[in-house]
Coordinates of C-alpha atoms in Angstrom, one line a residue:
Chain A
M18 CA -47.7 227.6 -57.1
R19 CA -50.9 227.6 -59.2
D20 CA -52.1 230.9 -57.7
R21 CA -49.0 233.0 -58.6
R22 CA -50.7 236.2 -57.6
G23 CA -51.0 235.0 -54.0
W24 CA -47.2 234.8 -53.9
A25 CA -46.6 238.3 -55.2
G26 CA -45.4 241.2 -53.2
A27 CA -44.2 240.8 -49.6
P28 CA -44.8 237.0 -49.5
L29 CA -42.6 236.6 -52.5
L30 CA -39.9 238.6 -50.8
V31 CA -40.1 236.4 -47.7
R32 CA -40.2 233.2 -49.7
T33 CA -37.1 233.8 -51.7
A34 CA -34.9 235.7 -49.3
P35 CA -35.8 235.4 -45.6
V36 CA -33.0 237.5 -44.2
T37 CA -33.6 240.6 -46.4
T38 CA -32.6 244.2 -46.2
P39 CA -36.3 245.4 -45.6
L40 CA -36.8 242.9 -42.8
V41 CA -33.5 243.7 -41.2
G42 CA -34.3 247.4 -41.7
V43 CA -37.6 247.2 -39.8
A44 CA -36.0 245.3 -37.0
T45 CA -33.1 247.8 -36.8
V46 CA -35.6 250.7 -36.6
L47 CA -37.4 248.9 -33.8
A48 CA -34.1 248.1 -32.0
L49 CA -33.0 251.7 -32.3
A50 CA -36.3 252.9 -30.9
V51 CA -36.0 250.6 -27.9
T52 CA -32.4 252.0 -27.5
L53 CA -33.6 255.6 -27.5
L54 CA -36.5 254.8 -25.0
G55 CA -34.0 253.1 -22.7
G56 CA -31.6 256.0 -22.9
L57 CA -34.5 258.4 -22.3
S58 CA -35.5 256.6 -19.1
T59 CA -32.0 256.7 -17.8
L60 CA -31.8 260.4 -18.6
L61 CA -35.1 261.1 -16.9
R62 CA -34.1 258.9 -13.9
R63 CA -36.9 256.5 -14.5
R64 CA -37.2 252.7 -14.6
I65 CA -38.5 251.0 -17.7
G66 CA -42.2 251.1 -18.5
Q67 CA -44.9 250.1 -20.9
A68 CA -43.3 251.7 -23.9
H69 CA -40.2 249.7 -23.5
L70 CA -42.1 246.5 -23.1
V71 CA -44.2 247.1 -26.2
G72 CA -41.1 248.1 -28.2
A73 CA -39.2 245.1 -27.1
A74 CA -42.1 242.8 -27.9
A75 CA -42.5 244.3 -31.4
L76 CA -38.8 243.8 -32.0
E77 CA -39.0 240.2 -30.7
L78 CA -41.9 239.5 -33.0
V79 CA -40.0 240.6 -36.1
L80 CA -37.0 238.6 -35.0
V81 CA -39.0 235.4 -34.4
V82 CA -40.6 235.8 -37.9
Q83 CA -37.2 236.2 -39.4
A84 CA -35.8 233.2 -37.6
V85 CA -38.8 231.0 -38.7
V86 CA -38.6 232.0 -42.4
A87 CA -34.8 231.6 -42.3
G88 CA -35.2 228.2 -40.8
V89 CA -37.7 227.2 -43.5
A90 CA -35.2 228.5 -46.2
L91 CA -32.4 226.5 -44.6
A92 CA -34.5 223.4 -44.6
G93 CA -35.2 224.2 -48.3
G94 CA -31.6 224.1 -49.2
H95 CA -30.2 227.6 -48.7
R96 CA -26.6 227.2 -47.3
P97 CA -24.7 230.3 -46.0
V98 CA -20.9 229.7 -46.2
E99 CA -20.4 230.1 -42.5
L100 CA -23.4 228.0 -41.4
P101 CA -22.4 227.5 -37.7
T102 CA -21.8 231.2 -37.3
F103 CA -25.1 232.1 -39.0
L104 CA -27.0 229.7 -36.7
A105 CA -25.3 231.1 -33.6
Y106 CA -26.2 234.7 -34.6
L107 CA -29.8 233.7 -35.5
G108 CA -30.3 232.0 -32.1
T109 CA -28.6 234.7 -30.1
V110 CA -30.4 237.6 -31.7
V111 CA -33.8 236.1 -30.8
L112 CA -32.8 235.6 -27.2
L113 CA -31.3 239.1 -26.7
P114 CA -34.5 241.2 -26.3
V115 CA -35.9 238.7 -23.8
A116 CA -32.7 238.7 -21.8
G117 CA -32.6 242.5 -21.9
V118 CA -36.1 242.9 -20.7
L119 CA -35.8 240.4 -17.9
W120 CA -32.7 241.9 -16.6
A121 CA -33.8 245.5 -17.0
R122 CA -37.1 244.8 -15.1
S123 CA -35.2 243.5 -12.0
E124 CA -33.1 246.7 -11.9
P125 CA -34.5 249.3 -9.6
T126 CA -32.3 252.2 -10.6
R127 CA -32.4 254.4 -13.6
W128 CA -29.8 252.2 -15.4
A129 CA -32.5 249.6 -16.2
G130 CA -33.2 251.5 -19.5
T131 CA -29.5 251.5 -20.4
V132 CA -29.3 247.7 -19.9
L133 CA -32.2 247.2 -22.3
G134 CA -30.5 249.6 -24.7
V135 CA -27.3 247.6 -24.7
A136 CA -29.3 244.5 -25.7
A137 CA -31.1 246.4 -28.4
V138 CA -27.9 247.9 -29.9
A139 CA -26.4 244.4 -29.9
V140 CA -29.5 243.2 -31.8
A141 CA -29.1 246.0 -34.4
V142 CA -25.4 245.3 -35.0
M143 CA -25.9 241.5 -35.1
L144 CA -28.8 241.8 -37.7
W145 CA -26.5 243.4 -40.3
R146 CA -23.8 240.8 -39.7
L147 CA -26.6 238.2 -40.1
L148 CA -27.5 239.7 -43.4
Q149 CA -23.9 239.6 -44.6
L150 CA -23.7 235.9 -43.5
W151 CA -26.9 235.1 -45.2
E152 CA -26.0 236.6 -48.5
A153 CA -22.6 234.9 -48.6
T154 CA -23.7 231.6 -50.1
R155 CA -20.6 230.8 -52.1
G156 CA -17.0 231.1 -51.2
Chain B
M30 CA -60.4 256.5 -11.9
A31 CA -57.3 256.1 -9.9
D32 CA -55.4 252.9 -10.1
P33 CA -55.1 251.6 -6.6
D34 CA -52.0 249.6 -7.5
A35 CA -50.2 252.5 -9.1
G36 CA -48.0 253.0 -6.1
A37 CA -47.3 249.3 -5.7
R38 CA -46.1 249.0 -9.2
P39 CA -43.7 251.9 -9.7
G40 CA -42.1 250.3 -12.7
E41 CA -45.3 250.3 -14.8
D42 CA -47.4 253.4 -13.9
H43 CA -45.9 255.4 -16.8
A44 CA -45.2 254.5 -20.3
L45 CA -41.6 255.6 -19.7
G46 CA -41.5 253.9 -16.3
G47 CA -41.9 255.0 -12.8
P48 CA -39.3 257.0 -10.9
A49 CA -36.1 255.1 -10.4
A50 CA -34.6 254.2 -7.0
E51 CA -32.0 256.8 -6.0
S52 CA -28.3 256.2 -6.2
I53 CA -27.3 252.9 -4.7
S54 CA -23.8 254.0 -3.9
T55 CA -24.4 253.2 -0.2
D56 CA -24.6 249.6 -1.1
A57 CA -21.5 247.8 -2.4
D58 CA -22.8 245.7 -5.2
T59 CA -20.9 245.4 -8.5
A60 CA -24.0 244.2 -10.5
R61 CA -26.3 247.1 -9.5
G62 CA -26.9 250.4 -11.1
P63 CA -24.2 251.3 -13.7
G64 CA -22.6 248.0 -12.8
R65 CA -25.4 246.1 -14.3
V66 CA -24.7 247.9 -17.6
L67 CA -21.1 246.8 -17.4
V68 CA -22.1 243.2 -16.6
A69 CA -24.5 243.3 -19.6
V70 CA -21.7 244.4 -22.0
Y71 CA -19.2 242.0 -20.5
G72 CA -21.7 239.2 -20.9
L73 CA -22.3 240.1 -24.5
F74 CA -18.6 240.0 -25.2
A75 CA -18.2 236.8 -23.3
V76 CA -20.8 235.2 -25.6
A77 CA -19.5 236.9 -28.8
A78 CA -15.8 236.1 -28.2
G79 CA -16.6 232.6 -26.9
A80 CA -18.7 231.8 -30.0
R81 CA -16.2 233.2 -32.3
A82 CA -13.3 231.4 -30.7
T83 CA -15.2 228.1 -30.8
V84 CA -15.9 228.5 -34.5
Q85 CA -12.3 229.5 -35.2
L86 CA -10.7 226.7 -33.2
T87 CA -13.1 224.0 -34.5
W88 CA -13.1 224.7 -38.2
Q89 CA -10.2 227.0 -39.0
F90 CA -7.5 226.3 -36.4
D91 CA -4.7 225.7 -39.0
E92 CA -5.2 229.1 -40.6
A93 CA -3.9 231.2 -37.8
P94 CA -3.2 229.2 -34.6
L95 CA -1.8 232.2 -32.6
A96 CA -4.7 234.5 -33.4
Y97 CA -7.3 231.9 -32.6
L98 CA -5.6 230.9 -29.3
L99 CA -5.6 234.6 -28.3
S100 CA -9.3 234.7 -29.3
A101 CA -10.0 231.8 -26.9
L102 CA -7.9 233.6 -24.1
A103 CA -9.9 236.7 -24.7
A104 CA -13.2 234.8 -24.4
A105 CA -12.1 233.1 -21.2
V106 CA -11.1 236.5 -19.7
Y107 CA -14.5 238.0 -20.6
V108 CA -16.3 235.0 -19.0
V109 CA -14.2 235.3 -15.8
A110 CA -14.7 239.1 -15.6
T111 CA -18.5 238.7 -16.2
V112 CA -18.8 236.2 -13.4
G113 CA -16.7 238.2 -11.0
L114 CA -18.6 241.4 -11.6
A115 CA -22.0 239.6 -11.5
R116 CA -21.2 237.9 -8.2
G117 CA -19.6 240.8 -6.5
G118 CA -18.4 240.6 -2.9
R119 CA -14.7 240.7 -1.9
A120 CA -13.9 237.5 -3.9
G121 CA -15.9 238.6 -7.0
R122 CA -14.2 242.0 -7.0
R123 CA -10.8 240.5 -6.7
T124 CA -11.5 238.0 -9.5
A125 CA -12.8 240.8 -11.7
V126 CA -9.8 243.1 -11.1
V127 CA -7.4 240.3 -12.2
A128 CA -9.6 239.6 -15.3
C129 CA -9.9 243.3 -16.2
T130 CA -6.1 243.8 -15.8
I131 CA -5.3 240.9 -18.0
E132 CA -7.9 242.1 -20.5
L133 CA -6.3 245.6 -20.6
L134 CA -2.8 244.2 -21.0
G135 CA -4.2 241.8 -23.7
V136 CA -6.0 244.4 -25.7
L137 CA -2.9 246.7 -25.6
A138 CA -0.5 243.9 -26.5
V139 CA -2.6 242.3 -29.2
G140 CA -3.6 245.7 -30.6
T141 CA 0.0 246.8 -30.9
L142 CA 1.2 243.4 -32.3
S143 CA -1.6 243.2 -34.9
L144 CA -0.6 246.6 -36.2
A145 CA 3.2 246.0 -36.0
D146 CA 3.1 242.5 -37.5
P147 CA -0.1 242.0 -39.5
A148 CA 1.2 238.7 -40.9
A149 CA 0.9 237.0 -37.5
F150 CA -2.8 238.0 -37.4
P151 CA -4.2 237.2 -40.8
D152 CA -7.7 236.9 -39.3
S153 CA -8.9 239.4 -36.8
T154 CA -9.6 238.7 -33.2
V155 CA -11.6 240.6 -30.7
W156 CA -8.5 242.5 -29.6
S157 CA -7.0 243.2 -33.1
G158 CA -6.4 246.8 -33.8
Y159 CA -7.3 247.6 -30.1
G160 CA -10.7 246.2 -30.8
S161 CA -11.4 248.4 -33.8
G162 CA -13.7 245.7 -35.3
Y163 CA -15.9 246.1 -32.2
G164 CA -16.1 249.9 -32.0
F165 CA -13.1 250.0 -29.6
I166 CA -15.4 248.8 -26.9
P167 CA -12.8 246.1 -25.9
L168 CA -10.4 249.0 -25.2
A169 CA -12.8 251.0 -23.1
L170 CA -14.3 248.0 -21.2
P171 CA -11.4 247.1 -18.9
V172 CA -10.8 250.8 -18.1
L173 CA -14.4 251.3 -17.1
G174 CA -14.4 248.0 -15.3
L175 CA -11.3 248.8 -13.2
L176 CA -12.7 252.3 -12.3
W177 CA -16.1 250.8 -11.3
L178 CA -14.3 248.1 -9.2
R179 CA -12.2 250.7 -7.5
H180 CA -15.3 252.7 -6.7
Q181 CA -17.0 249.6 -5.4
S182 CA -14.1 248.6 -3.1
E183 CA -14.1 252.2 -1.7
V184 CA -17.8 251.9 -1.0
A185 CA -17.2 248.5 0.6
A186 CA -14.4 249.9 2.8
E187 CA -16.6 252.8 3.9
Q188 CA -19.4 250.3 4.8
A189 CA -16.9 248.2 6.8
E190 CA -15.8 251.3 8.7
E191 CA -19.4 252.3 9.5
R192 CA -20.1 248.8 10.7
A193 CA -17.0 248.9 12.9
V194 CA -18.1 252.2 14.5
E195 CA -21.5 250.9 15.3
P196 CA -21.2 249.4 18.8
G197 CA -22.4 245.9 19.8
Q198 CA -22.8 244.0 16.5
N199 CA -24.1 240.8 18.0
S200 CA -26.5 242.4 20.5
P201 CA -29.2 244.1 18.4
P202 CA -30.8 246.8 20.6
K203 CA -34.1 248.5 19.8
S204 CA -33.4 249.6 16.3
P205 CA -33.5 247.4 13.2
P206 CA -30.4 246.7 11.1
P207 CA -28.9 250.1 10.0
K208 CA -29.5 249.4 6.4
S209 CA -31.3 252.7 5.6
P210 CA -30.6 256.0 7.2
P211 CA -33.8 257.3 8.9
N212 CA -33.9 260.6 6.9
S213 CA -33.7 258.9 3.5
S214 CA -37.0 256.9 3.8
P215 CA -39.9 259.0 2.6
P216 CA -43.3 258.8 4.4
P217 CA -45.7 256.4 2.8
A218 CA -47.7 258.1 0.0

């Protein structure tokens, strides 16, 4: 706390409000990119490739960061009104890209990309619900 | 420099993925191809509806018992449909047809009731307003599911017919099992 400048900017944002609109925005953009890539592969009659894996990995990274900072904030006393629902969303959203990639990789037809896209769309939708749940701290 | 493994890893030799396997419509399998997308969406709804019903029944049951019990029913139907579609086969298809039919009737009944008598549904369920809270996917899912299952049982029936036409099932002659027609397998690259 002595070095206040070190906490300025992005770290301050993360420290005070872990599930934030910017973080959710970045994750949403990544999720939509993965969705588009998946749809493109299906349209081009291709399986999934490097681009999908990289996109999904980037998305997963942001989601894990979000889960960690949210966990720290929860430990620090932040209490969303619907805590069980919030935790369920937080856990599921981290698992979804992994499940999507695993299942898409074992699909030999062009529908692999769509499977990954379904998971990514679900992540995007759940993130905004997560944001609502996080901000509702008082009934 | 050519990658010697490029042909062996068709899924990874392009950023956008290698060429996909051709249509699998000769193989009756409810969890392959478009079916896998269906199973993925059904699985999502099974998890979403199940989690929602658990929360509602555990912490808020007194607020709207009817709506929350319907939530739990919806969750159970999604789980059964997911398992049926994922397992496939005659039994899996039959299970999934029953689940999808109940699902279709449920979403129509609950959707109509929730609009006609909103007081009975103070808190929304997956099927309220024909699934409007979930982008009407709950209304489209059972229809797509039943169409896919009908297609799959037609494919399975054709396969059974072909198998019946082939003579001598238990005495395999010179040729390997008739899984792939000879003209569909390309020469090794």
